XYZ file of C-alpha atoms in Angstrom:
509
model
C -258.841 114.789 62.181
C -255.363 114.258 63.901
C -254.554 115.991 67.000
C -250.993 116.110 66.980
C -249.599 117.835 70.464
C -245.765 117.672 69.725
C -243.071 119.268 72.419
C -242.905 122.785 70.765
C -246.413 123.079 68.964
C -249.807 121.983 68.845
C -251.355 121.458 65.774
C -254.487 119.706 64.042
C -254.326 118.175 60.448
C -257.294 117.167 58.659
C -256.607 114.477 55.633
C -258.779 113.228 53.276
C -259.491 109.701 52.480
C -256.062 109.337 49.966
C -253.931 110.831 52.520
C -253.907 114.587 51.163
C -254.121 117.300 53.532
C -257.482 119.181 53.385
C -256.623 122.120 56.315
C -253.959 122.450 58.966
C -253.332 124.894 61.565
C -250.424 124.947 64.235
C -249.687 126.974 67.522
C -246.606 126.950 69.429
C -246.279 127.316 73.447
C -243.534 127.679 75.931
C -241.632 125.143 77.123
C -240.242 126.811 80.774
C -236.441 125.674 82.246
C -237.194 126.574 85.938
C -233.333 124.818 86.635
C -230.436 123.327 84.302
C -232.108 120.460 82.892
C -235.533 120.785 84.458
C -237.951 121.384 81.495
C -241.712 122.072 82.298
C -245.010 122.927 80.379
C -247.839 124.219 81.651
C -251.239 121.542 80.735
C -253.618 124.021 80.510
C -251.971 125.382 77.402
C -251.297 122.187 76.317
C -255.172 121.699 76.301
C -256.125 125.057 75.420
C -253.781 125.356 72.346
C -254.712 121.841 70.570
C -258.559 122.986 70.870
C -258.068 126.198 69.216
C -256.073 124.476 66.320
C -258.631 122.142 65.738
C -261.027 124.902 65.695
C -259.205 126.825 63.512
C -258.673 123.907 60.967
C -262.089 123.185 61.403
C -263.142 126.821 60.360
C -260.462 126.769 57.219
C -262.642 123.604 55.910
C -265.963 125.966 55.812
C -269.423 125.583 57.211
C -270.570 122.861 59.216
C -267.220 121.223 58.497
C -267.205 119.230 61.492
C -270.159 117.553 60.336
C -267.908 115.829 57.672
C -264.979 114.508 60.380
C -265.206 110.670 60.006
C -263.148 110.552 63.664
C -260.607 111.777 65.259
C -256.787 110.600 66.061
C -254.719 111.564 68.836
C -250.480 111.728 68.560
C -248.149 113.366 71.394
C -245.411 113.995 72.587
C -244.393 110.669 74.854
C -243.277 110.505 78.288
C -244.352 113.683 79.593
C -246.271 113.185 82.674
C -249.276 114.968 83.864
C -250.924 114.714 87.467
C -254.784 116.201 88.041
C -257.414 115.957 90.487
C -260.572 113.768 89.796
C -262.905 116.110 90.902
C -261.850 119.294 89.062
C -259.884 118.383 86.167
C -256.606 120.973 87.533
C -253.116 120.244 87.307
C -251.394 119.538 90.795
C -247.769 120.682 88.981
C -246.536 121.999 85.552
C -246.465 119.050 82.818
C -243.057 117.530 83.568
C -241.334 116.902 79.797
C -239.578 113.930 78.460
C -236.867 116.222 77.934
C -236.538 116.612 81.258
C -233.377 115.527 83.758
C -234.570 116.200 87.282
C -234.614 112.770 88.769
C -231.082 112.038 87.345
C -230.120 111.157 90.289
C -232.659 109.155 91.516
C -232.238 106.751 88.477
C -228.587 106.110 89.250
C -229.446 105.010 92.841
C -232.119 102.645 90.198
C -229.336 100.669 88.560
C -230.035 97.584 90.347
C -233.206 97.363 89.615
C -231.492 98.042 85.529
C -232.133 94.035 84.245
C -236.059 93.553 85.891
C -236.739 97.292 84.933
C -235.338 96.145 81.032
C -236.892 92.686 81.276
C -240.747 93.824 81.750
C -240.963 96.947 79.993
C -237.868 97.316 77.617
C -236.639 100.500 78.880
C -233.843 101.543 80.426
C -233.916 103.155 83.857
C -233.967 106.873 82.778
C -235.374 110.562 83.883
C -236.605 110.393 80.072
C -239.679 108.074 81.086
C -242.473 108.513 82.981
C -242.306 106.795 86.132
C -239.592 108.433 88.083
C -240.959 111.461 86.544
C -244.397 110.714 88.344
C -242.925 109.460 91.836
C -241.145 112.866 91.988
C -244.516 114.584 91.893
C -245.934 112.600 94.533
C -243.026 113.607 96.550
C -242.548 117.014 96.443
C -246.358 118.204 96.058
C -247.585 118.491 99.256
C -250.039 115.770 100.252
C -250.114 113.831 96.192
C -249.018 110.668 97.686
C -251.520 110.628 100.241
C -254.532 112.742 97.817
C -253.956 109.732 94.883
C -253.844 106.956 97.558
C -257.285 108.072 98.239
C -258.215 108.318 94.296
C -258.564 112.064 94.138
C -255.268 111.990 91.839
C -255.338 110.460 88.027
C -251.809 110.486 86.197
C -251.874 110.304 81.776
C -249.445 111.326 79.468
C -250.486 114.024 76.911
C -253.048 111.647 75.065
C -254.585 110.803 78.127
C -254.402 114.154 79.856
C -256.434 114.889 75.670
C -258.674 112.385 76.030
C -259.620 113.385 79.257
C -260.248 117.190 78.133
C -261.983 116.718 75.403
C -264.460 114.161 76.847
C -265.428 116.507 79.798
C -264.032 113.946 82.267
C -265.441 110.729 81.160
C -261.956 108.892 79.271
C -259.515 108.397 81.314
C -257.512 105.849 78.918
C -254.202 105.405 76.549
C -253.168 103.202 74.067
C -250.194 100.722 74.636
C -247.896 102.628 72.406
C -247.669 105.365 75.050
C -248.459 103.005 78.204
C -245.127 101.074 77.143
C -243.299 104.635 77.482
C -243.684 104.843 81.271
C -241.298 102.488 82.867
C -244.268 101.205 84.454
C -245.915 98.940 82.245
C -245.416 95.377 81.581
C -244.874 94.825 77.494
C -245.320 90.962 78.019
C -248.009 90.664 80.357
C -249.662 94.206 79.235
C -250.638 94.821 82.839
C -249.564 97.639 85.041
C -246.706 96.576 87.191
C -247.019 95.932 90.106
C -243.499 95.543 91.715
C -242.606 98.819 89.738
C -245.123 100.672 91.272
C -244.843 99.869 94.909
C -241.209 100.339 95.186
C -241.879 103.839 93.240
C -244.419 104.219 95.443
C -247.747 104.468 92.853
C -250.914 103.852 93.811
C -252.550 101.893 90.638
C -255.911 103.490 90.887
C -254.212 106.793 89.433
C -253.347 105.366 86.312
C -255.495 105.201 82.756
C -256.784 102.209 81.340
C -255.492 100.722 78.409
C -256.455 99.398 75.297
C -255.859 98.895 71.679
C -254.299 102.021 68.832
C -257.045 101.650 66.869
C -260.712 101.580 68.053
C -263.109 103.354 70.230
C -262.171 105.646 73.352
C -265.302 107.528 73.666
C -266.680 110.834 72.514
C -265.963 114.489 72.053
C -267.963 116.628 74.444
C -270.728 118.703 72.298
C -269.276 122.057 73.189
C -265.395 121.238 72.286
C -266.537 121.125 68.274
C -270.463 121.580 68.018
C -271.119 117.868 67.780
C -270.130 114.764 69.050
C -267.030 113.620 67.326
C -265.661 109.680 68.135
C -262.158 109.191 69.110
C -261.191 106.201 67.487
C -257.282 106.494 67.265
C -254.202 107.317 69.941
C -250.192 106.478 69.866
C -247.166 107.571 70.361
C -245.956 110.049 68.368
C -242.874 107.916 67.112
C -245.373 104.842 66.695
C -247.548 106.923 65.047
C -244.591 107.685 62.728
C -244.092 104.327 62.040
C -247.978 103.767 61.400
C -247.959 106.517 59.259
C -244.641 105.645 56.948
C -246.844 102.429 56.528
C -243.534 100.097 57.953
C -246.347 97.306 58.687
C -243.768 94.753 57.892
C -240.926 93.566 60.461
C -237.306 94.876 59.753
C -238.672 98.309 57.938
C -237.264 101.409 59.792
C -238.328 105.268 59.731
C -236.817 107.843 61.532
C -238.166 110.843 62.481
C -236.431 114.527 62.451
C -238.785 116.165 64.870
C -237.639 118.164 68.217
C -235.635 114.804 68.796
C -234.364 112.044 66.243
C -236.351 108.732 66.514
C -235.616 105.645 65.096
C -237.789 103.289 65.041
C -237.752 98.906 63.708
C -241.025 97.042 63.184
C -240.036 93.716 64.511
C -243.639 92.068 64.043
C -245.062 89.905 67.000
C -241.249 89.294 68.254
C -239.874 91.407 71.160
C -236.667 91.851 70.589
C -234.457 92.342 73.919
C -231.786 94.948 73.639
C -227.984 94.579 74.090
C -226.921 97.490 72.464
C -228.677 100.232 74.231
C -231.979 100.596 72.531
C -235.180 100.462 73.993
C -237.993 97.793 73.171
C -241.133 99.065 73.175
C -244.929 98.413 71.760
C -245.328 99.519 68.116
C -249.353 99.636 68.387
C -251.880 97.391 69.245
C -255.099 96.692 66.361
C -257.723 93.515 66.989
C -256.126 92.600 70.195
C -252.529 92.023 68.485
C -249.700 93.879 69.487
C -246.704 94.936 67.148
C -243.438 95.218 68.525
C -240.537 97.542 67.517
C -237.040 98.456 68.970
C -236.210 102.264 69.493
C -233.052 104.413 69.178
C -234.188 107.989 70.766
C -232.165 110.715 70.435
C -233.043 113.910 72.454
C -231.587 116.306 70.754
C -232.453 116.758 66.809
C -234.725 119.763 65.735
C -234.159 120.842 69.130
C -230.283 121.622 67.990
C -231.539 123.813 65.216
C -233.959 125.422 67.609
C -231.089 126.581 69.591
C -229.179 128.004 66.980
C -232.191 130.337 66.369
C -233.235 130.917 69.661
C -230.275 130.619 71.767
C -227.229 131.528 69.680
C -229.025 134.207 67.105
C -226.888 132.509 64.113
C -230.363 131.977 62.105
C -233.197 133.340 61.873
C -235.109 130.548 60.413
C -234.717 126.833 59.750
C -234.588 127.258 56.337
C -231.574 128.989 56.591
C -229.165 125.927 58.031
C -229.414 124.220 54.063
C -228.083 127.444 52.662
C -225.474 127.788 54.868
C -224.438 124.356 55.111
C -224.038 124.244 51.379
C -222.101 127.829 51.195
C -219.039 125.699 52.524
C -217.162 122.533 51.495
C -216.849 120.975 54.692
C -217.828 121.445 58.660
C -213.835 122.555 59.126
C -213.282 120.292 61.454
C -215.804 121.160 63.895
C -218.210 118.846 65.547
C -221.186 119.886 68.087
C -222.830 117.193 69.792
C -225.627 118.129 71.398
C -226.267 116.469 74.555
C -227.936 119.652 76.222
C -230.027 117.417 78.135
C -227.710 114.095 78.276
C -227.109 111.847 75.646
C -229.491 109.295 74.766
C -229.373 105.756 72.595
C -227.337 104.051 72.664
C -224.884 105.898 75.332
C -227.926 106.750 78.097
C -225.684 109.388 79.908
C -227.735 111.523 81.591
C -224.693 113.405 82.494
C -223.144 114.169 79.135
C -223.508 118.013 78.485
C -223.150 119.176 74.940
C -219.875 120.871 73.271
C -218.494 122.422 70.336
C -215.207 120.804 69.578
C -212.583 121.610 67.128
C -212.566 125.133 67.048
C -210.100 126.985 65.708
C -209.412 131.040 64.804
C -210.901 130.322 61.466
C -214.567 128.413 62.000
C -217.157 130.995 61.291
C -220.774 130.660 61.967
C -221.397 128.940 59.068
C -219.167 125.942 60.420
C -221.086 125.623 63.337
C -224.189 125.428 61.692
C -223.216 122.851 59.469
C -221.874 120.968 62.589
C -225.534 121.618 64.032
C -227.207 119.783 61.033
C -224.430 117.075 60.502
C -224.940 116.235 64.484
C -228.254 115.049 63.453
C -226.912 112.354 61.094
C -223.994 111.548 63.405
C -226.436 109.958 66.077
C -228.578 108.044 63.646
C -225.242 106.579 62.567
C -224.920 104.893 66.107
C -228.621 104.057 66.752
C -228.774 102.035 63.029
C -225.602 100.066 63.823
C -226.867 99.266 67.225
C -230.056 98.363 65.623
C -228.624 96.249 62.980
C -227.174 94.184 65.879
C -229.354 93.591 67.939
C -232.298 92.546 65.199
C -229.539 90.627 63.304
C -231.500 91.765 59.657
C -229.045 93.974 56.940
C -230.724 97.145 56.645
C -231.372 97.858 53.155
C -232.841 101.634 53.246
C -234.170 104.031 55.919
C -237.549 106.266 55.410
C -237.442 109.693 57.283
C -240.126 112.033 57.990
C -240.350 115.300 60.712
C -239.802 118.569 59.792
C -235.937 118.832 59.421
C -236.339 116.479 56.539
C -237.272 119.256 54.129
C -233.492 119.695 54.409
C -231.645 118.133 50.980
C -228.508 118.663 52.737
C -229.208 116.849 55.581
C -230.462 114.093 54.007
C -227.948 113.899 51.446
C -225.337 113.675 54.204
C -227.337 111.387 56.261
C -227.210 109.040 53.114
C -223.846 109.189 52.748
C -222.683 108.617 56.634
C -224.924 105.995 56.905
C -223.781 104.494 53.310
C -227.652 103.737 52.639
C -230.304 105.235 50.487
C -233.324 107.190 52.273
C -236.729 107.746 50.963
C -238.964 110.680 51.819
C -242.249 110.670 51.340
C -244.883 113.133 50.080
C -245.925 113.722 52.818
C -243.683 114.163 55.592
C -246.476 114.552 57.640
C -246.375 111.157 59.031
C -246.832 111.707 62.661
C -250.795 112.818 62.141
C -250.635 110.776 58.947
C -250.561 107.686 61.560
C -252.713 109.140 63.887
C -255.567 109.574 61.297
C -255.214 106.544 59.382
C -255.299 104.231 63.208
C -258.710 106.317 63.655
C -260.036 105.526 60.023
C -259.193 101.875 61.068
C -260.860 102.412 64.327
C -264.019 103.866 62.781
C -264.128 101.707 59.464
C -263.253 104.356 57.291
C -260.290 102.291 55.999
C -260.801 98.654 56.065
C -257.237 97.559 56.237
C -253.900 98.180 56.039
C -253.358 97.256 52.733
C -255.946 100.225 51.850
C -253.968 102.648 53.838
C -250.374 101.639 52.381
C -251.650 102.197 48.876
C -251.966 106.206 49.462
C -248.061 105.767 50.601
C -246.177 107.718 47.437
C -242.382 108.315 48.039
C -240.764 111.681 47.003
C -237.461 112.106 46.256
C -234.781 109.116 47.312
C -231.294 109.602 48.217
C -228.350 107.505 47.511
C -224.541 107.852 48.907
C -221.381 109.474 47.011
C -219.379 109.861 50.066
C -215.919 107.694 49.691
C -215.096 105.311 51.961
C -212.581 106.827 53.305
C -214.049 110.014 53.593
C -216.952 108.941 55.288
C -214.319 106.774 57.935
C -213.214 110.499 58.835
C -216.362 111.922 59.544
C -217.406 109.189 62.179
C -213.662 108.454 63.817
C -214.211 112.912 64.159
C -217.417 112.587 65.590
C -216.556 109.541 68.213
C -213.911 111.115 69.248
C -215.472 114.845 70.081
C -218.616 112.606 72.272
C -215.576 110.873 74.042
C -214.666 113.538 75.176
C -218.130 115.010 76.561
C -218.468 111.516 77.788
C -214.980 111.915 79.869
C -216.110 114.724 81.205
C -219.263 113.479 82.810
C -217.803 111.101 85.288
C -216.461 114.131 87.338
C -219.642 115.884 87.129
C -221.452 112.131 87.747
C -219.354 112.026 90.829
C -220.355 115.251 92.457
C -223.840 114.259 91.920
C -223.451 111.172 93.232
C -222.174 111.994 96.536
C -224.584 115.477 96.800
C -227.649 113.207 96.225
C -227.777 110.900 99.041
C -231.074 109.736 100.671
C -234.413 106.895 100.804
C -235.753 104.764 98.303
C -237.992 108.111 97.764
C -236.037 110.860 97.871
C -235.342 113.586 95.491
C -233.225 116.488 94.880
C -235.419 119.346 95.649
């Protein structure tokens, strides 16, 4: 069973021993905007809706079906930081999401701290990750700094806020995929940081333990599924990817089309430093090794699409943006880049805001759509160069995954930007793919690797017919329309800047 708690949905797929999916079942929840750029969820329906999915698939499978469940596998949605009392198990504030730009400012006053901050955990300083995320709780809740100095606080991100729920209390853990997603934790000496923590102003004794991908957590309380289930799996949801795509050899890359666009490079048992704005981070860790693997994140991918629908009214459902993508020749011209929330690898503006450019008295809806999905393949373009660099091997292929990659056109276009072929799998369902097979490895059900990549069976591959020249059009277009969002940042940067004075610990309010 893989619990996979994503940004927009919960859901719970069940898989068989070859991979195949036996039941599935999928809720969405609200994400809440309480500001521009602030982006919240509430963890009770977090919780609530990932048990009654996993209920529900259970049910779909028949009597006593959770008799058969070998172990279960956690995946989430990184970053997002939870805070909740010991004693009762209740939220102190809304889940804060990695989405989320409210300590902007606070990560600019940062900067010098940019190379140690990048030399022990990989990251760049950035509202995206955890940390600042978690010192802005303890400073605008009344009393957290002082309650979790005293232990009566206990931070996780969504696996461990999971863990913790569906153990009654009794696992507070994560795995180092996610603990290396925090800007607090040290990928060399896999230790909480110290010096990060006291000038954030952290008390240690709030944060989970950590351990290995693949082995055992601890138990499923009786009541959550009628037995005792063991927990034997938890990453990342873009490690899990990875997992999942079985890229268990350094220099394969998968990239995932989910609510964001995540690229991710297994680079083996080498940590590869940065110098092209990616992030290094911990790929997994099994038998007390840990795999390494450079990031490109992208914020805004799915997400885009959601917005058309949601936002804009132009669709009605996903589906649609393939259709009407293909009903014209071209994007006329007209390029949308997204940064709704900033821009992420490799520009980290946290600034940027998105825009439409190239409009003219003929684009039609069906323009901007197209400009929607082609956005998607415009900042993989950037991420793979940067990660080509950086990891100095020639990228021969790409394998995607997520839901957006049901879209031919999109992946046909992707192909040809990027002037490499992609492969998509059978099942695109990697994210809980990886989560399930790390807990079959974790409870024996699979006995290696090697067993799990033989279920891997590719789809349909795509290879490039864009000229050269055509293709040199499309990305001198696109660099030019983020110029200009990126121009206009550093007057909006500015006024920040000089509202957003104050301590080493304060926050915009």
């Amino acid at each position: 069973m893989a619990l996979d708690q994503g940004t927009t949905s919960s859901r719970c797929i069940i898989f068989d021993r070859a991979g195949n999916i036996a039941a599935m079942s999928q809720k969405e929840f609200k994400n809440f905007y309480p500001k521009a750029g602030w982006v919240e969820q509430d963890p009770e329906e977090i919780w609530s809706s990932q048990l009654e999915v996993a209920r529900q698939a259970l049910l779909s499978l028949g009597e006593n079906a959770a008799e058969r469940i070998a172990a279960i596998g956690i995946t989430n949605q990184r970053e997002t930081t939870i805070v909740w009392e010991r004693q009762t198990g209740k939220p102190v504030y809304p889940a804060i999401v990695w989405q989320c730009r409210r300590t902007a400012g606070f990560c600019e006053k940062m900067q010098d701290w940019q190379g140690r901050i990048q030399k022990k955990t990989g990251l760049r300083i950035d509202p995206y990750f955890s940390a600042t995320k978690l010192a802005w709780i303890l400073d605008q809740v009344e009393g957290a700094r002082e309650r979790a100095e005293r232990g009566e606080l206990l931070f996780g991100t969504v696996d461990t806020w999971l863990l913790w729920n569906l153990s009654g209390g009794k696992i507070h853990a994560t795995d180092y995929s996610n603990a290396s997603r925090t800007m607090m934790y040290n990928i060399h000496t896999l230790t909480w940081d110290e010096e990060i923590l006291e000038y954030l102003g952290i008390p240690l004794q709030m944060l989970p333990g950590v351990q290995d991908s693949s082995g055992f957590f601890g138990e499923t309380e009786k009541a959550c599924f009628g037995r005792k289930i063991p927990i034997t799996g938890v990453a990342g949801d873009q490690q899990s990817s990875l997992f999942g795509q079985c890229c268990f050899q350094p220099g394969e890359v998968k990239n995932t089309y989910g609510t964001g666009g995540f690229l991710l490079m297994n680079t083996g048992e080498r940590c590869v430093d940065s110098k092209n704005g990616l992030l290094t981070t911990i790929a997994w860790g099994l038998g007390g090794k840990i795999t390494y693997a450079l990031e490109g994140s992208i914020f805004m991918a799915g997400a885009t699409i959601q917005w058309l629908r949601d936002k804009l009214g132009l669709i009605s459902h996903a589906a649609e943006t393939e259709r009407a993508a293909l009903s014209i020749p071209d994007a006329g011209g007209v390029y949308l880049v997204p940064a709704f929330t900033g821009l992420g690898a490799p520009y980290w503006d946290s600034h940027a805001r998105g825009a439409i450019v190239g409009l003219t008295q003929g684009t039609e809806k069906t323009h901007i759509i197209r400009a929607a999905l082609e956005s998607l393949a415009y900042q993989t373009v950037a991420v793979m160069h940067a990660m080509r660099e950086d990891s100095g091997v020639e990228l021969k292929g790409l394998k995607v995954d997520g839901g957006a990659c049901a879209n031919d056109f999109l992946l046909q276009f992707q192909s040809d930007i990027l002037d490499l072929p992609l492969v998509r799998p059978n099942c695109i369902e990697t994210t809980a793919l990886g989560a399930a097979y790390l807990a079959g490895l974790g409870a024996g059900y699979y006995k290696s690797r090697e067993d799990i990549a033989a279920n891997w069976q590719p789809d349909r591959e795509f290879t490039p017919q864009m000229l050269p020249g055509e293709r040199e059009k499309h990305l001198k277009g696109w660099e030019e329309a983020v110029r200009r969002v990126r121009t206009e940042k550093e007057t909006c940067g500015e006024q920040q800047r000089s509202a957003d004075r104050g301590g080493k610990h304060a926050f915009l309010t």
